[in-house]
Amino acid sequence: MKSSYRKKKIAILTGRIMGKGGTETVLSTLGNNSELNKIFDFDIFITEHLSNKDLFDFLNTLKLVRKIKIDKSVNRIWRNISIVLYLIITQADIVIGMKPRYIQIAAKIKKYFNKRYKVVSWIHFSLKHMPGSGNSFEKMQLFLPMADAHLAISSGIANELIEIGISSENISIIYNPLSRQESTIYPVKQDGIARFVYVGRLYDEQKNIIGLLNILSTFDINLQLDVFGTGPDEKVIHKVAKQLLDKKSHVVWHGWSQNPWEQIDNADALLLTSNYEGFPMTLLESISRGLPVVSYDCPTGPEDIIKNGENGYLIPIGSQEKFKDGMTKVTNHQKFSDRENVKNTLDFLYGDAYTERFKSAIHNILGILD
């Protein structure tokens, strides 16, 4: 006898996709999760993108996704029309919007065309700091309550949703997917040089890299910072580094790398001085390889990830002196000598944990009992 169970269909309106970054990592994980693809059909509608090699490399990672639609329209009006037409004909059970404007559009189509899908928000930045002119906090306050439910990638984002009047009962904290890595980044050999790592965009308004360079300039020990990434502020940041740092503080600029972690064998810690995040993958990727982190307690994400003294140090945002103290502490090789223990601090995120959280959240939204 055949089962009467029908796979539920989930349509995801992505917003801008550039081919690399945390959102792409999450979508790629969904697109390749065989367990989730047994019970859900995913449609991924890439509403905004840059046509480059990185995008096509990303699309090639989506092995199990049934349908990928790319709207190549440059004109915003035509792009919105394309989204509207898609929503009118879709048979999705759930429509997930990654931008507030898509929540508004999906909710209106549901109302005026009597669609039965559930509208779900899935924002990947702090609500108060989401990039893009159409993503102001005022827009968040106006459009996000139009959703039936909300997926939050951090407790900080969940709290921000509550702050704008959304009931905690309609919020599911699912974090981001993460795999425990077999490879390990080991402590630095005793050569008198402290070694730190930065992995991310060179975009100072968010990442506050010049603030990090200011902290490095206060050290009187030999240290090296390996920087992996590119971005719009690259030239300015290079110039500031030359002005601030002496010969004791050495920066190695590696540029963008498909997998920077393969180039890191030994380090004391990864550093993050961001003004805002969502659920920073760079912290997760670092700790999953045993590398401790020193990070500002910015909105949002680091507070869910960092356990002081176990996998690094969480520093009050803007406190450069305390950040410097954290960097000094993390160079204590006895404190973090067992890098497997560092990896173990993220057991709640590894493997099947994300699959179960995502499945449980979707079933709860649809009123399905697990």
mmCIF file of C-alpha atoms in Angstrom:
data_model
loop_
_atom_site.group_PDB
_atom_site.id
_atom_site.type_symbol
_atom_site.label_atom_id
_atom_site.label_comp_id
_atom_site.label_asym_id
_atom_site.label_seq_id
_atom_site.Cartn_x
_atom_site.Cartn_y
_atom_site.Cartn_z
ATOM 1 C CA MET A 1 0.000 0.000 0.000
ATOM 2 C CA LYS A 2 1.423 3.333 -1.003
ATOM 3 C CA SER A 3 1.816 6.074 1.606
ATOM 4 C CA SER A 4 -0.567 9.029 1.251
ATOM 5 C CA TYR A 5 2.109 11.448 2.441
ATOM 6 C CA ARG A 6 2.851 14.223 -0.040
ATOM 7 C CA LYS A 7 6.198 15.946 -0.015
ATOM 8 C CA LYS A 8 5.787 19.515 1.099
ATOM 9 C CA LYS A 9 6.991 22.181 -1.279
ATOM 10 C CA ILE A 10 9.066 25.114 -0.044
ATOM 11 C CA ALA A 11 9.710 28.131 -2.249
ATOM 12 C CA ILE A 12 12.597 30.384 -1.207
ATOM 13 C CA LEU A 13 12.872 33.967 -2.482
ATOM 14 C CA THR A 14 16.535 34.629 -1.879
ATOM 15 C CA GLY A 15 17.378 38.253 -2.459
ATOM 16 C CA ARG A 16 20.872 38.975 -3.754
ATOM 17 C CA ILE A 17 23.134 35.974 -4.374
ATOM 18 C CA MET A 18 26.799 36.590 -5.139
ATOM 19 C CA GLY A 19 28.050 32.998 -5.091
ATOM 20 C CA LYS A 20 29.949 33.101 -1.790
ATOM 21 C CA GLY A 21 28.922 33.906 1.738
ATOM 22 C CA GLY A 22 26.827 32.660 4.633
ATOM 23 C CA THR A 23 23.490 32.692 2.805
ATOM 24 C CA GLU A 24 24.957 30.680 -0.061
ATOM 25 C CA THR A 25 26.387 28.179 2.448
ATOM 26 C CA VAL A 26 22.952 27.685 4.012
ATOM 27 C CA LEU A 27 21.189 27.279 0.647
ATOM 28 C CA SER A 28 23.837 24.881 -0.577
ATOM 29 C CA THR A 29 23.403 22.772 2.564
ATOM 30 C CA LEU A 30 19.633 22.630 2.047
ATOM 31 C CA GLY A 31 20.135 21.768 -1.601
ATOM 32 C CA ASN A 32 22.358 18.820 -0.742
ATOM 33 C CA ASN A 33 20.690 17.494 2.413
ATOM 34 C CA SER A 34 19.306 14.113 1.331
ATOM 35 C CA GLU A 35 17.230 13.722 4.521
ATOM 36 C CA LEU A 36 15.430 17.052 4.040
ATOM 37 C CA ASN A 37 14.977 16.433 0.320
ATOM 38 C CA LYS A 38 13.117 13.203 1.120
ATOM 39 C CA ILE A 39 10.317 15.177 2.748
ATOM 40 C CA PHE A 40 10.555 18.623 1.092
ATOM 41 C CA ASP A 41 10.770 19.851 -2.494
ATOM 42 C CA PHE A 42 12.751 23.084 -2.678
ATOM 43 C CA ASP A 43 12.240 25.779 -5.284
ATOM 44 C CA ILE A 44 14.932 28.438 -5.092
ATOM 45 C CA PHE A 45 14.036 31.712 -6.797
ATOM 46 C CA ILE A 46 17.187 33.825 -7.093
ATOM 47 C CA THR A 47 15.616 37.256 -7.333
ATOM 48 C CA GLU A 48 18.814 39.313 -7.489
ATOM 49 C CA HIS A 49 22.293 38.232 -8.488
ATOM 50 C CA LEU A 50 25.559 39.127 -10.098
ATOM 51 C CA SER A 51 26.278 37.124 -13.239
ATOM 52 C CA ASN A 52 29.759 35.875 -12.517
ATOM 53 C CA LYS A 53 31.700 32.659 -12.146
ATOM 54 C CA ASP A 54 31.100 32.571 -8.381
ATOM 55 C CA LEU A 55 27.344 32.464 -8.957
ATOM 56 C CA PHE A 56 27.569 29.606 -11.436
ATOM 57 C CA ASP A 57 29.903 27.677 -9.125
ATOM 58 C CA PHE A 58 27.306 28.115 -6.393
ATOM 59 C CA LEU A 59 24.460 26.905 -8.624
ATOM 60 C CA ASN A 60 26.439 23.777 -9.405
ATOM 61 C CA THR A 61 26.452 22.905 -5.695
ATOM 62 C CA LEU A 62 22.640 22.656 -5.581
ATOM 63 C CA LYS A 63 22.503 19.005 -6.593
ATOM 64 C CA LEU A 64 19.116 18.033 -5.160
ATOM 65 C CA VAL A 65 17.085 21.184 -5.715
ATOM 66 C CA ARG A 66 14.177 20.429 -8.033
ATOM 67 C CA LYS A 67 13.869 23.867 -9.584
ATOM 68 C CA ILE A 68 16.003 26.971 -9.724
ATOM 69 C CA LYS A 69 14.573 30.149 -11.214
ATOM 70 C CA ILE A 70 16.826 33.118 -11.892
ATOM 71 C CA ASP A 71 15.296 36.505 -12.564
ATOM 72 C CA LYS A 72 17.813 38.332 -14.766
ATOM 73 C CA SER A 73 15.786 41.548 -14.906
ATOM 74 C CA VAL A 74 17.757 44.621 -13.925
ATOM 75 C CA ASN A 75 14.647 46.761 -13.592
ATOM 76 C CA ARG A 76 13.133 46.510 -10.103
ATOM 77 C CA ILE A 77 9.558 46.841 -11.371
ATOM 78 C CA TRP A 78 9.929 43.926 -13.788
ATOM 79 C CA ARG A 79 11.657 41.916 -11.085
ATOM 80 C CA ASN A 80 8.681 42.431 -8.765
ATOM 81 C CA ILE A 81 6.292 41.469 -11.573
ATOM 82 C CA SER A 82 8.286 38.283 -12.103
ATOM 83 C CA ILE A 83 7.996 37.452 -8.399
ATOM 84 C CA VAL A 84 4.255 38.163 -8.417
ATOM 85 C CA LEU A 85 3.657 35.871 -11.427
ATOM 86 C CA TYR A 86 5.691 33.121 -9.783
ATOM 87 C CA LEU A 87 3.710 33.396 -6.530
ATOM 88 C CA ILE A 88 0.369 33.339 -8.354
ATOM 89 C CA ILE A 89 1.130 30.009 -10.060
ATOM 90 C CA THR A 90 3.231 28.296 -7.399
ATOM 91 C CA GLN A 91 1.805 25.311 -5.548
ATOM 92 C CA ALA A 92 4.157 25.819 -2.633
ATOM 93 C CA ASP A 93 3.052 25.017 0.897
ATOM 94 C CA ILE A 94 5.495 27.546 2.316
ATOM 95 C CA VAL A 95 6.991 30.682 0.780
ATOM 96 C CA ILE A 96 10.144 31.847 2.542
ATOM 97 C CA GLY A 97 11.298 35.418 2.003
ATOM 98 C CA MET A 98 14.840 36.490 2.793
ATOM 99 C CA LYS A 99 14.070 40.195 2.362
ATOM 100 C CA PRO A 100 11.245 42.204 3.963
ATOM 101 C CA ARG A 101 9.893 43.351 0.584
ATOM 102 C CA TYR A 102 9.352 39.733 -0.476
ATOM 103 C CA ILE A 103 7.395 39.093 2.717
ATOM 104 C CA GLN A 104 5.099 41.969 1.783
ATOM 105 C CA ILE A 105 4.624 40.741 -1.793
ATOM 106 C CA ALA A 106 4.007 37.115 -0.746
ATOM 107 C CA ALA A 107 1.498 38.167 1.926
ATOM 108 C CA LYS A 108 -0.464 40.366 -0.511
ATOM 109 C CA ILE A 109 -0.592 37.662 -3.204
ATOM 110 C CA LYS A 110 -1.777 35.186 -0.575
ATOM 111 C CA LYS A 111 -4.587 37.543 0.448
ATOM 112 C CA TYR A 112 -5.787 38.699 -2.972
ATOM 113 C CA PHE A 113 -5.455 35.360 -4.785
ATOM 114 C CA ASN A 114 -6.598 33.183 -1.878
ATOM 115 C CA LYS A 115 -3.350 31.223 -1.830
ATOM 116 C CA ARG A 116 -2.955 28.607 0.897
ATOM 117 C CA TYR A 117 0.761 28.841 1.452
ATOM 118 C CA LYS A 118 2.316 30.013 4.704
ATOM 119 C CA VAL A 119 4.526 33.108 4.492
ATOM 120 C CA VAL A 120 7.757 32.751 6.461
ATOM 121 C CA SER A 121 10.536 35.263 7.037
ATOM 122 C CA TRP A 122 14.170 34.127 7.145
ATOM 123 C CA ILE A 123 16.420 37.146 7.662
ATOM 124 C CA HIS A 124 20.179 36.547 7.744
ATOM 125 C CA PHE A 125 21.316 39.835 9.295
ATOM 126 C CA SER A 126 20.505 41.786 12.393
ATOM 127 C CA LEU A 127 17.171 43.482 11.645
ATOM 128 C CA LYS A 128 18.665 46.828 12.602
ATOM 129 C CA HIS A 129 21.638 46.518 10.268
ATOM 130 C CA MET A 130 20.522 44.588 7.179
ATOM 131 C CA PRO A 131 22.334 45.968 4.120
ATOM 132 C CA GLY A 132 20.388 47.460 1.229
ATOM 133 C CA SER A 133 18.341 50.622 0.858
ATOM 134 C CA GLY A 134 15.058 48.690 0.932
ATOM 135 C CA ASN A 135 15.869 46.847 4.148
ATOM 136 C CA SER A 136 15.616 49.575 6.776
ATOM 137 C CA PHE A 137 14.504 48.757 10.303
ATOM 138 C CA GLU A 138 11.315 50.694 9.553
ATOM 139 C CA LYS A 139 10.617 48.319 6.642
ATOM 140 C CA MET A 140 11.289 45.389 8.950
ATOM 141 C CA GLN A 141 8.752 46.721 11.456
ATOM 142 C CA LEU A 142 6.190 47.234 8.696
ATOM 143 C CA PHE A 143 6.583 44.073 6.595
ATOM 144 C CA LEU A 144 7.832 41.243 8.845
ATOM 145 C CA PRO A 145 4.626 41.107 10.952
ATOM 146 C CA MET A 146 2.820 40.230 7.690
ATOM 147 C CA ALA A 147 4.481 36.795 7.795
ATOM 148 C CA ASP A 148 2.759 33.796 9.382
ATOM 149 C CA ALA A 149 5.962 32.567 10.991
ATOM 150 C CA HIS A 150 9.652 33.343 11.289
ATOM 151 C CA LEU A 151 12.919 31.401 11.105
ATOM 152 C CA ALA A 152 15.706 33.003 13.157
ATOM 153 C CA ILE A 153 19.372 32.126 12.677
ATOM 154 C CA SER A 154 20.348 33.493 16.104
ATOM 155 C CA SER A 155 18.799 34.289 19.466
ATOM 156 C CA GLY A 156 19.660 37.945 18.837
ATOM 157 C CA ILE A 157 17.501 38.045 15.693
ATOM 158 C CA ALA A 158 14.719 36.274 17.606
ATOM 159 C CA ASN A 159 14.875 38.991 20.256
ATOM 160 C CA GLU A 160 14.757 41.691 17.573
ATOM 161 C CA LEU A 161 11.641 40.055 16.089
ATOM 162 C CA ILE A 162 10.008 40.095 19.522
ATOM 163 C CA GLU A 163 11.036 43.751 19.864
ATOM 164 C CA ILE A 164 8.937 44.675 16.803
ATOM 165 C CA GLY A 165 5.892 42.929 18.230
ATOM 166 C CA ILE A 166 6.122 39.365 16.906
ATOM 167 C CA SER A 167 5.081 36.619 19.321
ATOM 168 C CA SER A 168 7.826 34.247 20.440
ATOM 169 C CA GLU A 169 5.426 31.392 19.625
ATOM 170 C CA ASN A 170 5.787 32.242 15.928
ATOM 171 C CA ILE A 171 9.603 32.242 15.968
ATOM 172 C CA SER A 172 11.813 29.182 15.495
ATOM 173 C CA ILE A 173 15.527 29.532 16.211
ATOM 174 C CA ILE A 174 17.274 27.137 13.825
ATOM 175 C CA TYR A 175 20.811 28.636 13.693
ATOM 176 C CA ASN A 176 22.874 27.717 10.608
ATOM 177 C CA PRO A 177 24.125 24.340 9.365
ATOM 178 C CA LEU A 178 27.641 23.266 10.306
ATOM 179 C CA SER A 179 29.823 20.219 9.770
ATOM 180 C CA ARG A 180 32.462 19.184 12.277
ATOM 181 C CA GLN A 181 35.737 19.262 10.373
ATOM 182 C CA GLU A 182 38.226 16.436 10.394
ATOM 183 C CA SER A 183 41.080 18.853 9.754
ATOM 184 C CA THR A 184 42.492 20.742 12.729
ATOM 185 C CA ILE A 185 44.282 24.078 12.988
ATOM 186 C CA TYR A 186 46.929 23.569 15.651
ATOM 187 C CA PRO A 187 48.505 26.027 18.081
ATOM 188 C CA VAL A 188 51.363 28.162 16.860
ATOM 189 C CA LYS A 189 54.843 26.776 17.323
ATOM 190 C CA GLN A 190 56.926 28.575 19.906
ATOM 191 C CA ASP A 191 58.740 30.963 17.569
ATOM 192 C CA GLY A 192 57.993 34.221 19.379
ATOM 193 C CA ILE A 193 55.336 35.349 16.882
ATOM 194 C CA ALA A 194 51.624 35.469 17.742
ATOM 195 C CA ARG A 195 49.563 34.509 14.698
ATOM 196 C CA PHE A 196 45.969 35.592 14.089
ATOM 197 C CA VAL A 197 43.518 35.153 11.222
ATOM 198 C CA TYR A 198 40.758 37.259 9.660
ATOM 199 C CA VAL A 199 38.397 35.662 7.129
ATOM 200 C CA GLY A 200 35.717 37.830 5.530
ATOM 201 C CA ARG A 201 34.858 40.765 3.293
ATOM 202 C CA LEU A 202 36.955 43.904 3.383
ATOM 203 C CA TYR A 203 33.923 46.078 4.035
ATOM 204 C CA ASP A 204 34.669 48.390 6.932
ATOM 205 C CA GLU A 205 31.169 49.718 7.658
ATOM 206 C CA GLN A 206 30.167 46.218 8.758
ATOM 207 C CA LYS A 207 33.406 44.405 9.516
ATOM 208 C CA ASN A 208 35.237 47.282 11.286
ATOM 209 C CA ILE A 209 38.621 46.117 10.021
ATOM 210 C CA ILE A 210 40.218 49.519 10.598
ATOM 211 C CA GLY A 211 39.171 49.130 14.230
ATOM 212 C CA LEU A 212 41.011 45.805 14.276
ATOM 213 C CA LEU A 213 44.113 47.440 12.800
ATOM 214 C CA ASN A 214 43.952 50.060 15.570
ATOM 215 C CA ILE A 215 43.994 47.272 18.151
ATOM 216 C CA LEU A 216 46.969 45.589 16.474
ATOM 217 C CA SER A 217 48.860 48.892 16.514
ATOM 218 C CA THR A 218 48.832 48.915 20.342
ATOM 219 C CA PHE A 219 50.798 45.666 20.693
ATOM 220 C CA ASP A 220 54.509 45.698 21.432
ATOM 221 C CA ILE A 221 55.006 42.009 20.618
ATOM 222 C CA ASN A 222 55.710 40.368 17.277
ATOM 223 C CA LEU A 223 52.473 39.310 15.629
ATOM 224 C CA GLN A 224 51.129 38.370 12.219
ATOM 225 C CA LEU A 225 47.602 38.776 10.879
ATOM 226 C CA ASP A 226 46.650 36.654 7.868
ATOM 227 C CA VAL A 227 43.767 38.274 5.992
ATOM 228 C CA PHE A 228 41.625 36.200 3.609
ATOM 229 C CA GLY A 229 39.088 38.185 1.629
ATOM 230 C CA THR A 230 38.429 41.077 -0.706
ATOM 231 C CA GLY A 231 35.890 43.861 -0.758
ATOM 232 C CA PRO A 232 35.006 47.443 -1.638
ATOM 233 C CA ASP A 233 37.275 48.972 1.032
ATOM 234 C CA GLU A 234 40.354 46.915 0.194
ATOM 235 C CA LYS A 235 42.552 49.804 -0.977
ATOM 236 C CA VAL A 236 41.656 52.044 1.952
ATOM 237 C CA ILE A 237 42.276 49.259 4.469
ATOM 238 C CA HIS A 238 45.673 48.460 2.925
ATOM 239 C CA LYS A 239 46.625 52.117 3.152
ATOM 240 C CA VAL A 240 45.563 52.396 6.815
ATOM 241 C CA ALA A 241 47.506 49.236 7.669
ATOM 242 C CA LYS A 242 50.693 50.765 6.254
ATOM 243 C CA GLN A 243 50.107 53.935 8.282
ATOM 244 C CA LEU A 244 49.283 52.257 11.608
ATOM 245 C CA LEU A 245 51.456 49.170 11.847
ATOM 246 C CA ASP A 246 55.166 48.929 12.460
ATOM 247 C CA LYS A 247 57.461 46.034 11.651
ATOM 248 C CA LYS A 248 56.334 44.083 14.741
ATOM 249 C CA SER A 249 52.752 43.857 13.451
ATOM 250 C CA HIS A 250 52.803 42.197 10.058
ATOM 251 C CA VAL A 251 49.747 41.742 7.819
ATOM 252 C CA VAL A 252 49.696 39.143 5.035
ATOM 253 C CA TRP A 253 47.014 39.857 2.422
ATOM 254 C CA HIS A 254 45.932 36.592 0.773
ATOM 255 C CA GLY A 255 42.960 37.906 -1.193
ATOM 256 C CA TRP A 256 39.835 35.846 -1.727
ATOM 257 C CA SER A 257 40.150 32.063 -1.540
ATOM 258 C CA GLN A 258 37.601 29.349 -2.250
ATOM 259 C CA ASN A 259 38.758 27.540 0.887
ATOM 260 C CA PRO A 260 41.049 29.690 3.051
ATOM 261 C CA TRP A 261 41.072 27.110 5.837
ATOM 262 C CA GLU A 262 43.200 24.775 3.731
ATOM 263 C CA GLN A 263 45.924 27.421 3.855
ATOM 264 C CA ILE A 264 45.961 27.706 7.657
ATOM 265 C CA ASP A 265 47.964 25.062 9.517
ATOM 266 C CA ASN A 266 48.785 26.896 12.732
ATOM 267 C CA ALA A 267 47.239 29.951 14.396
ATOM 268 C CA ASP A 268 46.411 31.359 17.825
ATOM 269 C CA ALA A 269 42.916 32.655 17.023
ATOM 270 C CA LEU A 270 40.499 34.038 14.474
ATOM 271 C CA LEU A 271 39.525 37.683 15.052
ATOM 272 C CA LEU A 272 36.160 39.367 14.412
ATOM 273 C CA THR A 273 35.533 43.050 15.215
ATOM 274 C CA SER A 274 32.269 43.440 13.294
ATOM 275 C CA ASN A 275 29.672 46.090 14.068
ATOM 276 C CA TYR A 276 26.899 43.659 13.125
ATOM 277 C CA GLU A 277 26.418 40.138 11.753
ATOM 278 C CA GLY A 278 23.632 37.564 11.527
ATOM 279 C CA PHE A 279 25.132 34.252 12.606
ATOM 280 C CA PRO A 280 28.760 34.613 11.509
ATOM 281 C CA MET A 281 29.882 31.542 9.594
ATOM 282 C CA THR A 282 33.517 32.536 9.943
ATOM 283 C CA LEU A 283 33.308 31.939 13.725
ATOM 284 C CA LEU A 284 31.636 28.575 13.154
ATOM 285 C CA GLU A 285 34.122 27.487 10.506
ATOM 286 C CA SER A 286 37.021 28.469 12.750
ATOM 287 C CA ILE A 287 35.816 26.702 15.907
ATOM 288 C CA SER A 288 34.784 23.590 13.927
ATOM 289 C CA ARG A 289 38.475 23.263 13.042
ATOM 290 C CA GLY A 290 39.603 23.766 16.615
ATOM 291 C CA LEU A 291 40.762 27.371 16.167
ATOM 292 C CA PRO A 292 39.628 29.614 19.070
ATOM 293 C CA VAL A 293 38.104 33.024 18.334
ATOM 294 C CA VAL A 294 38.136 36.506 19.804
ATOM 295 C CA SER A 295 35.049 38.464 18.791
ATOM 296 C CA TYR A 296 33.052 41.534 19.675
ATOM 297 C CA ASP A 297 29.609 40.774 21.094
ATOM 298 C CA CYS A 298 27.959 42.478 18.122
ATOM 299 C CA PRO A 299 24.361 42.016 17.019
ATOM 300 C CA THR A 300 23.771 39.200 16.281
ATOM 301 C CA GLY A 301 25.198 35.678 16.594
ATOM 302 C CA PRO A 302 28.492 35.674 18.520
ATOM 303 C CA GLU A 303 26.727 35.309 21.881
ATOM 304 C CA ASP A 304 25.225 31.993 20.686
ATOM 305 C CA ILE A 305 28.579 30.657 19.507
ATOM 306 C CA ILE A 306 31.305 31.738 21.918
ATOM 307 C CA LYS A 307 31.826 30.177 25.332
ATOM 308 C CA ASN A 308 34.372 32.251 27.202
ATOM 309 C CA GLY A 309 37.517 30.353 28.022
ATOM 310 C CA GLU A 310 36.329 27.241 26.133
ATOM 311 C CA ASN A 311 36.399 28.241 22.463
ATOM 312 C CA GLY A 312 37.579 31.833 22.722
ATOM 313 C CA TYR A 313 36.512 35.154 24.217
ATOM 314 C CA LEU A 314 33.419 37.322 23.711
ATOM 315 C CA ILE A 315 34.267 41.004 24.115
ATOM 316 C CA PRO A 316 31.883 43.945 24.754
ATOM 317 C CA ILE A 317 31.516 45.712 21.425
ATOM 318 C CA GLY A 318 33.833 48.689 21.027
ATOM 319 C CA SER A 319 36.113 47.800 23.958
ATOM 320 C CA GLN A 320 39.500 47.771 22.234
ATOM 321 C CA GLU A 321 41.446 47.272 25.474
ATOM 322 C CA LYS A 322 39.418 44.195 26.443
ATOM 323 C CA PHE A 323 39.750 42.865 22.896
ATOM 324 C CA LYS A 324 43.507 43.212 23.219
ATOM 325 C CA ASP A 325 43.370 41.331 26.539
ATOM 326 C CA GLY A 326 41.393 38.545 24.855
ATOM 327 C CA MET A 327 44.021 38.259 22.123
ATOM 328 C CA THR A 328 46.725 38.058 24.761
ATOM 329 C CA LYS A 329 44.871 35.360 26.724
ATOM 330 C CA VAL A 330 44.236 33.220 23.665
ATOM 331 C CA THR A 331 47.967 32.991 22.979
ATOM 332 C CA ASN A 332 48.243 30.933 26.175
ATOM 333 C CA HIS A 333 48.939 27.652 24.442
ATOM 334 C CA GLN A 334 48.091 25.563 27.491
ATOM 335 C CA LYS A 335 44.601 27.074 27.695
ATOM 336 C CA PHE A 336 43.600 26.017 24.181
ATOM 337 C CA SER A 337 46.140 23.283 23.526
ATOM 338 C CA ASP A 338 43.472 20.584 23.084
ATOM 339 C CA ARG A 339 41.864 21.746 19.876
ATOM 340 C CA GLU A 340 39.395 18.811 19.909
ATOM 341 C CA ASN A 341 37.853 20.312 23.043
ATOM 342 C CA VAL A 342 37.416 23.567 21.136
ATOM 343 C CA LYS A 343 35.585 21.687 18.382
ATOM 344 C CA ASN A 344 33.335 19.971 20.941
ATOM 345 C CA THR A 345 31.829 23.278 22.077
ATOM 346 C CA LEU A 346 29.673 23.348 18.920
ATOM 347 C CA ASP A 347 28.221 19.845 19.278
ATOM 348 C CA PHE A 348 24.739 21.392 19.403
ATOM 349 C CA LEU A 349 25.181 22.609 15.798
ATOM 350 C CA TYR A 350 26.853 19.651 14.099
ATOM 351 C CA GLY A 351 25.445 16.995 11.820
ATOM 352 C CA ASP A 352 21.809 15.993 12.182
ATOM 353 C CA ALA A 353 21.055 18.726 14.724
ATOM 354 C CA TYR A 354 20.376 21.317 12.009
ATOM 355 C CA THR A 355 18.317 18.886 9.937
ATOM 356 C CA GLU A 356 16.087 18.159 12.917
ATOM 357 C CA ARG A 357 15.691 21.839 13.823
ATOM 358 C CA PHE A 358 14.759 22.813 10.255
ATOM 359 C CA LYS A 359 12.340 19.893 9.814
ATOM 360 C CA SER A 360 10.717 20.514 13.203
ATOM 361 C CA ALA A 361 10.303 24.232 12.473
ATOM 362 C CA ILE A 362 8.648 23.633 9.075
ATOM 363 C CA HIS A 363 6.375 20.912 10.453
ATOM 364 C CA ASN A 364 5.378 23.197 13.313
ATOM 365 C CA ILE A 365 4.510 25.997 10.861
ATOM 366 C CA LEU A 366 2.399 23.583 8.794
ATOM 367 C CA GLY A 367 0.783 22.029 11.874
ATOM 368 C CA ILE A 368 2.313 18.616 11.245
ATOM 369 C CA LEU A 369 3.102 16.447 14.249
ATOM 370 C CA ASP A 370 6.575 14.844 14.111
#
